[in-house]
Amino acid sequence: MQCTFFEPPAFLFFSSAAPELLYYSHFSAIIVALIVGVVVITNAPSRPANQILCLLTVAFSAWTVLNLYSWVGVHSDWLLFLWSLYRLIEASILVLAVYFAYLVTRQSVSNLAHLAIFILTLPVIVLTTTDLNISGFNLATCNAFDYEGKTLLIYNTILGIVAIGWVLAIFIHTYRKSVTEKKRELLLLGTGLVTFLIVFYGLVYLAELLTIFDFFGDSRLEFFGMFSMTFFMVLIGATIVQFRTFQVAMHITQMLVISLIILIGLQYTFASSLVSKVLTTITLLLVTVSGYLLVKSVRKEVQQRNEIEKLATNLEKANQRLRQLDTLKSEFVSIASHQLRSPLAAMMGYASMLRDGSYGKLPVKAQEAAVRIEDSTRLMAQSVEDYLNVSRIEAGHMKYNLTDFSLIEQAQHITDDIRPMGLKKGVVMLFRTNMQSKGMVSADKGKTEQ
């Protein structure tokens, strides 16, 4: 059956009797939402946050198309069926918003949260097909405002308040625990989502209530709620560009510019005077040119960023390789030092025995040669020990044997040990101190002596 007082719209949606802002508010919201949703899901289809955001934009677009047809449609059977879906789609948007808040803040959804969401939405699902939702249709006014169930409307209003509070609590809880960079991202996403829910549901429910109780002749106040989705999508685009949220590539900027051009073009749907049409045309040209320059600039910036990230990745790989080579070098020095110490110790031992006459008395020149062999071997052993200590320090394997000893006595002992070598070179070594105490320290005695 058809509403007899209204002309059928062309192509299902276009009617000359439509309110002024109807097409601009609805088409702009649908286009922006679907563009962002499609871009997000096509770039990273396996990410749960991307999937939920795409479903959220689809659900909102479905509600907007339904609402658009309810304003211009004249087939009562279609209108009655579609009108009955309002509450169900509104509840689905709320549920998706809660899940989106969980996923975008990287929180897991507990079984208790799943159960709570199911219990809260179950009454809407059950009552959608009953008279408590829609019980009739007015052919004279071509709407069902007088037959909407007040109970389900009030319940959906309460559900909206609960969902908005839930989403707000999730973002606030995560914001407080996050670092500075993450806080900025959460602030944009949280502000966009919460503002969308408050403005959209607030104006939609307020318009319906005011219409049902005859404060307004119709519910065109809800048109302004559509713009909240555009605001939300703009903030989504900002997080994508600035923080690379949802792993979306650079062409999100192109999509947003195209959306803006379409939004301005839609002003022709209600621009009646010549001045309005001229101003819209000038604005459209300016936005098209500036949008092209913006896309070109963003593309260049993204390419530079990708090159820098590629260089940083290569540099990190090179650093890892250098660290591996440094580790191999330290291990080689350590192994070589250990292998060299054993023969050097044997050489010093045999040279000392030759000098002391353990294998028979040696001529004076032979004794001098044995002393030189012993001294050179000792110096070489000391050098090997130094290399070994260096490799231990670099590898972080240096061990310290801490003991309490007198630093004064140790210095005196070392002076006495090296005094003979000094005398051979014509140097007299003496040790003096004006310290009254013994100079007790807790340190590695052997390394202190070195």
Short mmCIF file of C-alpha atoms in Angstrom, two decimals:
data_model
loop_
_atom_site.label_atom_id
_atom_site.label_comp_id
_atom_site.label_asym_id
_atom_site.label_seq_id
_atom_site.Cartn_x
_atom_site.Cartn_y
_atom_site.Cartn_z
CA MET A 1 0.00 0.00 0.00
CA GLN A 2 1.24 3.49 -0.87
CA CYS A 3 0.99 6.73 1.07
CA THR A 4 -1.42 8.63 -1.16
CA PHE A 5 -0.50 12.17 -0.10
CA PHE A 6 3.13 11.91 -1.23
CA GLU A 7 4.72 11.48 -4.65
CA PRO A 8 6.99 8.45 -5.13
CA PRO A 9 10.69 9.43 -5.09
CA ALA A 10 12.85 9.06 -8.18
CA PHE A 11 15.34 6.22 -7.96
CA LEU A 12 13.93 5.30 -4.51
CA PHE A 13 15.53 8.27 -2.70
CA PHE A 14 15.19 11.55 -4.62
CA SER A 15 12.12 13.61 -3.92
CA SER A 16 11.45 17.30 -4.54
CA ALA A 17 9.54 17.46 -1.26
CA ALA A 18 12.51 16.32 0.84
CA PRO A 19 13.68 18.61 3.67
CA GLU A 20 16.52 20.95 2.82
CA LEU A 21 19.40 19.29 4.68
CA LEU A 22 18.24 15.70 4.15
CA TYR A 23 20.50 14.70 1.27
CA TYR A 24 23.52 16.71 2.39
CA SER A 25 23.53 15.32 5.92
CA HIS A 26 22.83 11.73 4.93
CA PHE A 27 24.91 11.36 1.77
CA SER A 28 27.93 13.11 3.29
CA ALA A 29 27.89 10.85 6.35
CA ILE A 30 27.46 7.69 4.28
CA ILE A 31 30.22 8.57 1.80
CA VAL A 32 32.79 9.55 4.43
CA ALA A 33 32.02 6.54 6.64
CA LEU A 34 32.17 4.00 3.83
CA ILE A 35 35.34 5.46 2.31
CA VAL A 36 37.20 5.21 5.61
CA GLY A 37 35.72 1.78 6.35
CA VAL A 38 36.72 0.38 2.95
CA VAL A 39 40.23 1.87 3.11
CA VAL A 40 40.80 0.48 6.60
CA ILE A 41 39.60 -3.04 5.84
CA THR A 42 41.38 -3.34 2.47
CA ASN A 43 44.76 -2.33 3.91
CA ALA A 44 44.74 -4.73 6.88
CA PRO A 45 41.76 -7.10 6.65
CA SER A 46 43.06 -9.50 9.30
CA ARG A 47 43.32 -6.94 12.13
CA PRO A 48 40.32 -7.17 14.51
CA ALA A 49 40.27 -3.39 15.11
CA ASN A 50 40.05 -2.77 11.36
CA GLN A 51 37.25 -5.32 11.01
CA ILE A 52 35.19 -3.78 13.82
CA LEU A 53 35.70 -0.24 12.50
CA CYS A 54 34.56 -1.36 9.04
CA LEU A 55 31.46 -3.05 10.53
CA LEU A 56 30.76 0.10 12.55
CA THR A 57 30.80 2.27 9.42
CA VAL A 58 28.62 -0.26 7.55
CA ALA A 59 26.08 -0.40 10.39
CA PHE A 60 25.94 3.39 10.58
CA SER A 61 25.55 3.64 6.80
CA ALA A 62 22.73 1.08 6.90
CA TRP A 63 20.93 3.12 9.57
CA THR A 64 21.44 6.30 7.53
CA VAL A 65 20.09 4.73 4.32
CA LEU A 66 17.10 3.40 6.28
CA ASN A 67 16.49 6.83 7.78
CA LEU A 68 16.83 8.51 4.39
CA TYR A 69 14.23 6.22 2.84
CA SER A 70 11.86 6.74 5.77
CA TRP A 71 11.82 10.45 4.88
CA VAL A 72 11.06 10.05 1.16
CA GLY A 73 9.56 6.56 0.76
CA VAL A 74 5.85 6.07 0.15
CA HIS A 75 5.47 2.25 0.22
CA SER A 76 4.00 1.53 3.62
CA ASP A 77 4.98 -2.15 3.70
CA TRP A 78 8.63 -1.28 3.03
CA LEU A 79 8.55 1.58 5.50
CA LEU A 80 6.99 -0.54 8.23
CA PHE A 81 9.59 -3.27 7.79
CA LEU A 82 12.55 -0.88 7.66
CA TRP A 83 11.19 1.21 10.55
CA SER A 84 11.17 -1.91 12.73
CA LEU A 85 14.91 -2.32 12.20
CA TYR A 86 15.84 1.04 13.75
CA ARG A 87 16.34 -0.20 17.31
CA LEU A 88 18.24 -3.31 16.22
CA ILE A 89 20.72 -1.35 14.07
CA GLU A 90 21.15 1.29 16.79
CA ALA A 91 21.96 -1.44 19.33
CA SER A 92 24.45 -3.03 16.91
CA ILE A 93 26.25 0.32 16.50
CA LEU A 94 26.54 0.60 20.29
CA VAL A 95 27.88 -2.95 20.61
CA LEU A 96 30.42 -2.39 17.84
CA ALA A 97 31.51 0.86 19.49
CA VAL A 98 32.23 -0.99 22.75
CA TYR A 99 34.21 -3.70 20.97
CA PHE A 100 36.06 -1.05 18.95
CA ALA A 101 37.07 0.71 22.18
CA TYR A 102 38.46 -2.54 23.57
CA LEU A 103 40.40 -3.44 20.42
CA VAL A 104 41.80 -0.02 19.56
CA THR A 105 43.15 0.32 23.11
CA ARG A 106 44.69 -3.15 22.73
CA GLN A 107 42.71 -4.63 25.60
CA SER A 108 41.35 -8.14 25.56
CA VAL A 109 37.59 -8.59 25.85
CA SER A 110 36.92 -10.81 28.83
CA ASN A 111 34.25 -13.49 28.88
CA LEU A 112 32.38 -11.40 31.46
CA ALA A 113 32.31 -8.45 29.05
CA HIS A 114 31.04 -10.70 26.24
CA LEU A 115 28.29 -11.97 28.53
CA ALA A 116 27.31 -8.45 29.66
CA ILE A 117 27.08 -7.22 26.05
CA PHE A 118 24.92 -10.22 25.10
CA ILE A 119 22.56 -9.75 28.06
CA LEU A 120 22.18 -6.02 27.37
CA THR A 121 21.38 -6.49 23.66
CA LEU A 122 19.16 -9.57 24.04
CA PRO A 123 15.95 -7.60 24.86
CA VAL A 124 16.40 -5.52 21.69
CA ILE A 125 16.84 -8.65 19.57
CA VAL A 126 13.79 -10.36 21.13
CA LEU A 127 11.46 -7.33 21.02
CA THR A 128 12.34 -6.18 17.48
CA THR A 129 9.67 -8.37 15.85
CA THR A 130 6.95 -7.62 18.44
CA ASP A 131 4.36 -4.88 18.88
CA LEU A 132 6.53 -3.42 21.64
CA ASN A 133 8.72 -2.16 18.80
CA ILE A 134 6.27 -1.14 16.02
CA SER A 135 2.55 -1.88 16.23
CA GLY A 136 1.23 -0.03 13.18
CA PHE A 137 1.67 2.61 10.48
CA ASN A 138 -0.04 5.91 9.73
CA LEU A 139 -0.84 6.18 6.01
CA ALA A 140 -1.91 9.79 6.33
CA THR A 141 1.44 11.05 7.66
CA CYS A 142 3.45 8.16 6.15
CA ASN A 143 5.28 7.37 9.40
CA ALA A 144 5.09 5.13 12.47
CA PHE A 145 5.84 7.62 15.25
CA ASP A 146 2.45 7.11 16.86
CA TYR A 147 2.95 3.33 16.92
CA GLU A 148 6.48 3.07 18.30
CA GLY A 149 6.85 1.17 21.54
CA LYS A 150 7.81 3.57 24.33
CA THR A 151 9.32 0.76 26.41
CA LEU A 152 11.84 -0.29 23.78
CA LEU A 153 12.65 3.34 22.98
CA ILE A 154 13.40 4.05 26.64
CA TYR A 155 15.39 0.81 26.92
CA ASN A 156 17.48 1.72 23.87
CA THR A 157 18.09 5.15 25.38
CA ILE A 158 19.36 3.54 28.59
CA LEU A 159 21.45 1.11 26.53
CA GLY A 160 23.00 4.06 24.72
CA ILE A 161 23.90 5.78 28.00
CA VAL A 162 25.46 2.56 29.35
CA ALA A 163 27.45 1.97 26.15
CA ILE A 164 28.76 5.55 26.04
CA GLY A 165 29.83 5.34 29.69
CA TRP A 166 31.45 1.98 29.02
CA VAL A 167 33.42 3.31 26.05
CA LEU A 168 34.46 6.40 27.99
CA ALA A 169 35.67 4.28 30.91
CA ILE A 170 37.76 2.06 28.61
CA PHE A 171 39.56 5.04 27.05
CA ILE A 172 40.12 6.82 30.38
CA HIS A 173 41.51 3.65 31.99
CA THR A 174 43.92 3.02 29.10
CA TYR A 175 44.87 6.71 28.79
CA ARG A 176 46.04 6.87 32.40
CA LYS A 177 48.38 3.87 31.96
CA SER A 178 49.78 4.84 28.55
CA VAL A 179 52.96 6.72 27.59
CA THR A 180 52.83 10.24 26.14
CA GLU A 181 52.79 9.28 22.44
CA LYS A 182 50.06 6.68 22.95
CA LYS A 183 48.02 9.16 25.01
CA ARG A 184 47.75 11.53 22.06
CA GLU A 185 46.45 8.72 19.84
CA LEU A 186 43.95 7.57 22.46
CA LEU A 187 42.79 11.15 23.01
CA LEU A 188 41.95 11.57 19.31
CA LEU A 189 40.23 8.18 18.99
CA GLY A 190 38.35 8.48 22.29
CA THR A 191 37.22 12.03 21.59
CA GLY A 192 36.00 11.06 18.13
CA LEU A 193 34.11 7.93 19.19
CA VAL A 194 32.53 9.39 22.34
CA THR A 195 31.53 12.61 20.55
CA PHE A 196 29.96 10.59 17.73
CA LEU A 197 27.94 8.44 20.14
CA ILE A 198 26.78 11.35 22.30
CA VAL A 199 25.81 13.66 19.42
CA PHE A 200 24.34 10.98 17.15
CA TYR A 201 22.29 9.11 19.74
CA GLY A 202 21.49 12.24 21.71
CA LEU A 203 19.98 14.05 18.73
CA VAL A 204 18.31 10.94 17.28
CA TYR A 205 16.55 10.01 20.53
CA LEU A 206 15.76 13.63 21.37
CA ALA A 207 14.24 14.18 17.91
CA GLU A 208 12.12 11.04 18.24
CA LEU A 209 10.90 11.88 21.73
CA LEU A 210 10.04 15.47 20.79
CA THR A 211 8.18 14.23 17.72
CA ILE A 212 6.31 11.48 19.59
CA PHE A 213 5.14 13.95 22.26
CA ASP A 214 4.18 16.53 19.58
CA PHE A 215 6.78 19.14 20.46
CA PHE A 216 8.00 19.11 16.84
CA GLY A 217 6.13 18.33 13.64
CA ASP A 218 8.87 15.94 12.46
CA SER A 219 12.26 14.59 13.55
CA ARG A 220 14.52 16.62 11.24
CA LEU A 221 16.62 17.57 14.27
CA GLU A 222 18.31 14.18 13.78
CA PHE A 223 19.92 15.46 10.57
CA PHE A 224 22.55 17.25 12.60
CA GLY A 225 23.50 14.00 14.33
CA MET A 226 24.79 12.68 11.00
CA PHE A 227 27.65 15.18 11.01
CA SER A 228 29.12 13.55 14.13
CA MET A 229 30.16 10.56 12.02
CA THR A 230 32.10 12.89 9.69
CA PHE A 231 33.85 14.36 12.74
CA PHE A 232 34.69 10.87 13.99
CA MET A 233 36.06 9.81 10.59
CA VAL A 234 38.19 12.97 10.36
CA LEU A 235 39.81 12.09 13.71
CA ILE A 236 40.27 8.51 12.51
CA GLY A 237 42.08 9.91 9.47
CA ALA A 238 44.25 12.10 11.73
CA THR A 239 45.36 9.09 13.78
CA ILE A 240 46.09 7.14 10.59
CA VAL A 241 48.28 9.92 9.18
CA GLN A 242 50.01 10.84 12.45
CA PHE A 243 50.26 7.52 14.29
CA ARG A 244 49.65 4.95 11.50
CA THR A 245 46.75 3.51 13.40
CA PHE A 246 45.00 0.56 11.71
CA GLN A 247 48.12 0.02 9.51
CA VAL A 248 46.62 2.05 6.67
CA ALA A 249 48.80 3.29 3.83
CA MET A 250 49.16 6.90 2.74
CA HIS A 251 46.19 6.97 0.35
CA ILE A 252 43.90 7.67 3.32
CA THR A 253 44.76 11.33 2.67
CA GLN A 254 43.54 11.01 -0.90
CA MET A 255 40.30 9.44 0.32
CA LEU A 256 39.72 12.22 2.85
CA VAL A 257 40.34 14.89 0.21
CA ILE A 258 37.91 13.16 -2.16
CA SER A 259 35.38 12.96 0.68
CA LEU A 260 35.76 16.67 1.34
CA ILE A 261 35.24 17.48 -2.34
CA ILE A 262 32.11 15.31 -2.39
CA LEU A 263 30.79 17.00 0.75
CA ILE A 264 31.18 20.42 -0.82
CA GLY A 265 29.62 19.18 -4.05
CA LEU A 266 26.61 17.94 -2.10
CA GLN A 267 25.83 21.53 -1.12
CA TYR A 268 24.28 21.90 -4.57
CA THR A 269 21.42 19.77 -3.24
CA PHE A 270 20.19 22.68 -1.10
CA ALA A 271 21.85 25.71 -2.72
CA SER A 272 18.85 27.47 -4.23
CA SER A 273 20.12 30.98 -5.06
CA LEU A 274 22.65 31.86 -7.76
CA VAL A 275 25.00 33.39 -5.15
CA SER A 276 25.03 30.15 -3.14
CA LYS A 277 25.80 28.10 -6.23
CA VAL A 278 28.62 30.46 -7.29
CA LEU A 279 30.17 30.39 -3.80
CA THR A 280 29.89 26.60 -3.71
CA THR A 281 31.62 26.37 -7.09
CA ILE A 282 34.48 28.67 -6.01
CA THR A 283 34.90 26.73 -2.76
CA LEU A 284 34.90 23.46 -4.66
CA LEU A 285 37.65 24.68 -7.01
CA LEU A 286 39.80 26.01 -4.15
CA VAL A 287 39.43 22.78 -2.16
CA THR A 288 40.25 20.67 -5.23
CA VAL A 289 43.48 22.59 -5.92
CA SER A 290 44.57 22.73 -2.27
CA GLY A 291 43.64 19.06 -1.84
CA TYR A 292 45.82 18.11 -4.78
CA LEU A 293 48.76 20.03 -3.29
CA LEU A 294 48.13 18.45 0.12
CA VAL A 295 48.05 14.91 -1.31
CA LYS A 296 51.26 15.61 -3.23
CA SER A 297 52.95 16.92 -0.09
CA VAL A 298 51.79 13.99 2.06
CA ARG A 299 52.91 11.49 -0.58
CA LYS A 300 56.39 13.06 -0.60
CA GLU A 301 56.55 13.05 3.20
CA VAL A 302 55.45 9.42 3.42
CA GLN A 303 58.01 8.38 0.80
CA GLN A 304 60.75 10.18 2.76
CA ARG A 305 59.56 8.54 5.97
CA ASN A 306 59.63 5.12 4.33
CA GLU A 307 63.16 5.75 3.05
CA ILE A 308 64.29 6.82 6.53
CA GLU A 309 62.72 3.72 8.06
CA LYS A 310 64.42 1.57 5.44
CA LEU A 311 67.79 3.20 6.19
CA ALA A 312 67.17 2.78 9.92
CA THR A 313 66.39 -0.91 9.39
CA ASN A 314 69.56 -1.39 7.34
CA LEU A 315 71.56 0.49 9.96
CA GLU A 316 70.15 -1.71 12.71
CA LYS A 317 71.12 -4.82 10.73
CA ALA A 318 74.63 -3.41 10.24
CA ASN A 319 74.90 -2.66 13.96
CA GLN A 320 73.84 -6.19 14.79
CA ARG A 321 76.48 -7.53 12.39
CA LEU A 322 79.13 -5.29 13.95
CA ARG A 323 78.16 -6.50 17.40
CA GLN A 324 78.45 -10.10 16.21
CA LEU A 325 81.90 -9.40 14.72
CA ASP A 326 82.96 -7.64 17.92
CA THR A 327 81.83 -10.65 19.95
CA LEU A 328 83.73 -13.00 17.64
CA LYS A 329 86.82 -10.80 17.95
CA SER A 330 86.63 -10.85 21.73
CA GLU A 331 86.15 -14.60 21.73
CA PHE A 332 89.11 -15.01 19.38
CA VAL A 333 91.35 -12.82 21.56
CA SER A 334 90.25 -14.73 24.64
CA ILE A 335 90.92 -18.14 23.06
CA ALA A 336 94.23 -17.02 21.54
CA SER A 337 95.35 -15.51 24.85
CA HIS A 338 94.56 -18.72 26.71
CA GLN A 339 96.43 -20.81 24.13
CA LEU A 340 99.47 -18.54 24.26
CA ARG A 341 99.82 -18.47 28.03
CA SER A 342 100.64 -22.15 28.39
CA PRO A 343 103.75 -22.22 26.13
CA LEU A 344 104.93 -18.87 27.54
CA ALA A 345 104.75 -20.23 31.07
CA ALA A 346 106.81 -23.24 29.99
CA MET A 347 109.39 -20.98 28.31
CA MET A 348 109.76 -18.85 31.45
CA GLY A 349 110.08 -21.94 33.63
CA TYR A 350 112.83 -23.51 31.50
CA ALA A 351 114.68 -20.18 31.13
CA SER A 352 114.62 -19.72 34.90
CA MET A 353 115.96 -23.27 35.44
CA LEU A 354 118.74 -22.68 32.90
CA ARG A 355 119.68 -19.44 34.63
CA ASP A 356 119.73 -21.11 38.06
CA GLY A 357 121.94 -23.96 36.78
CA SER A 358 119.39 -26.75 37.13
CA TYR A 359 120.86 -28.31 33.95
CA GLY A 360 124.44 -27.50 34.73
CA LYS A 361 126.39 -24.30 35.12
CA LEU A 362 126.15 -22.10 32.07
CA PRO A 363 128.73 -19.69 30.75
CA VAL A 364 128.21 -16.05 31.67
CA LYS A 365 127.03 -15.12 28.17
CA ALA A 366 124.61 -18.05 28.15
CA GLN A 367 123.25 -16.96 31.53
CA GLU A 368 122.68 -13.47 30.16
CA ALA A 369 120.83 -14.97 27.21
CA ALA A 370 118.68 -17.07 29.57
CA VAL A 371 117.87 -13.95 31.63
CA ARG A 372 116.87 -12.09 28.46
CA ILE A 373 114.70 -15.01 27.36
CA GLU A 374 113.03 -15.07 30.77
CA ASP A 375 112.44 -11.29 30.80
CA SER A 376 111.10 -11.22 27.25
CA THR A 377 108.84 -14.16 27.93
CA ARG A 378 107.56 -12.48 31.09
CA LEU A 379 106.79 -9.29 29.13
CA MET A 380 105.02 -11.31 26.47
CA ALA A 381 103.00 -13.15 29.11
CA GLN A 382 102.06 -9.82 30.65
CA SER A 383 100.94 -8.52 27.24
CA VAL A 384 98.85 -11.65 26.71
CA GLU A 385 97.29 -11.15 30.13
CA ASP A 386 96.50 -7.53 29.25
CA TYR A 387 94.79 -8.59 25.99
CA LEU A 388 92.88 -11.24 27.88
CA ASN A 389 91.64 -8.70 30.43
CA VAL A 390 90.58 -6.33 27.66
CA SER A 391 88.57 -9.07 25.97
CA ARG A 392 87.00 -9.97 29.32
CA ILE A 393 86.00 -6.35 29.94
CA GLU A 394 84.50 -5.96 26.45
CA ALA A 395 82.56 -9.20 26.82
CA GLY A 396 81.44 -8.24 30.34
CA HIS A 397 83.07 -11.35 31.81
CA MET A 398 85.72 -9.68 33.97
CA LYS A 399 85.73 -11.21 37.44
CA TYR A 400 86.95 -9.44 40.56
CA ASN A 401 88.18 -11.09 43.74
CA LEU A 402 87.60 -8.48 46.42
CA THR A 403 89.71 -8.63 49.57
CA ASP A 404 90.73 -6.20 52.30
CA PHE A 405 94.37 -5.11 52.16
CA SER A 406 96.60 -2.15 52.91
CA LEU A 407 97.13 0.00 49.85
CA ILE A 408 100.30 1.46 51.45
CA GLU A 409 101.84 -1.96 52.03
CA GLN A 410 100.89 -3.03 48.51
CA ALA A 411 102.52 0.05 46.99
CA GLN A 412 105.63 -0.54 49.12
CA HIS A 413 105.76 -4.18 48.01
CA ILE A 414 105.48 -3.26 44.32
CA THR A 415 108.21 -0.63 44.68
CA ASP A 416 110.53 -3.19 46.25
CA ASP A 417 109.80 -5.68 43.43
CA ILE A 418 110.59 -3.32 40.57
CA ARG A 419 113.50 -1.51 42.24
CA PRO A 420 116.09 -3.98 40.79
CA MET A 421 114.83 -3.31 37.25
CA GLY A 422 115.15 0.41 37.92
CA LEU A 423 118.71 0.06 39.18
CA LYS A 424 119.70 -1.75 35.98
CA LYS A 425 118.56 1.37 34.10
CA GLY A 426 120.21 3.77 36.55
CA VAL A 427 117.00 4.76 38.31
CA VAL A 428 116.58 4.70 42.09
CA MET A 429 112.99 4.00 43.14
CA LEU A 430 111.82 5.00 46.64
CA PHE A 431 108.40 4.94 48.26
CA ARG A 432 107.26 7.63 50.73
CA THR A 433 103.84 8.59 52.14
CA ASN A 434 102.53 11.05 54.71
CA MET A 435 99.40 8.99 55.44
CA GLN A 436 98.91 8.20 59.09
CA SER A 437 96.58 5.23 58.50
CA LYS A 438 97.36 1.95 56.77
CA GLY A 439 95.12 2.87 53.84
CA MET A 440 92.87 -0.20 54.04
CA VAL A 441 90.78 -0.80 50.92
CA SER A 442 88.47 -3.49 49.62
CA ALA A 443 89.52 -4.30 46.05
CA ASP A 444 90.99 -6.91 43.72
CA LYS A 445 94.58 -7.16 44.93
CA GLY A 446 95.99 -8.64 41.73
CA LYS A 447 94.38 -6.04 39.47
CA THR A 448 95.40 -3.26 41.83
CA GLU A 449 98.98 -4.51 41.55
CA GLN A 450 98.72 -4.40 37.73
#
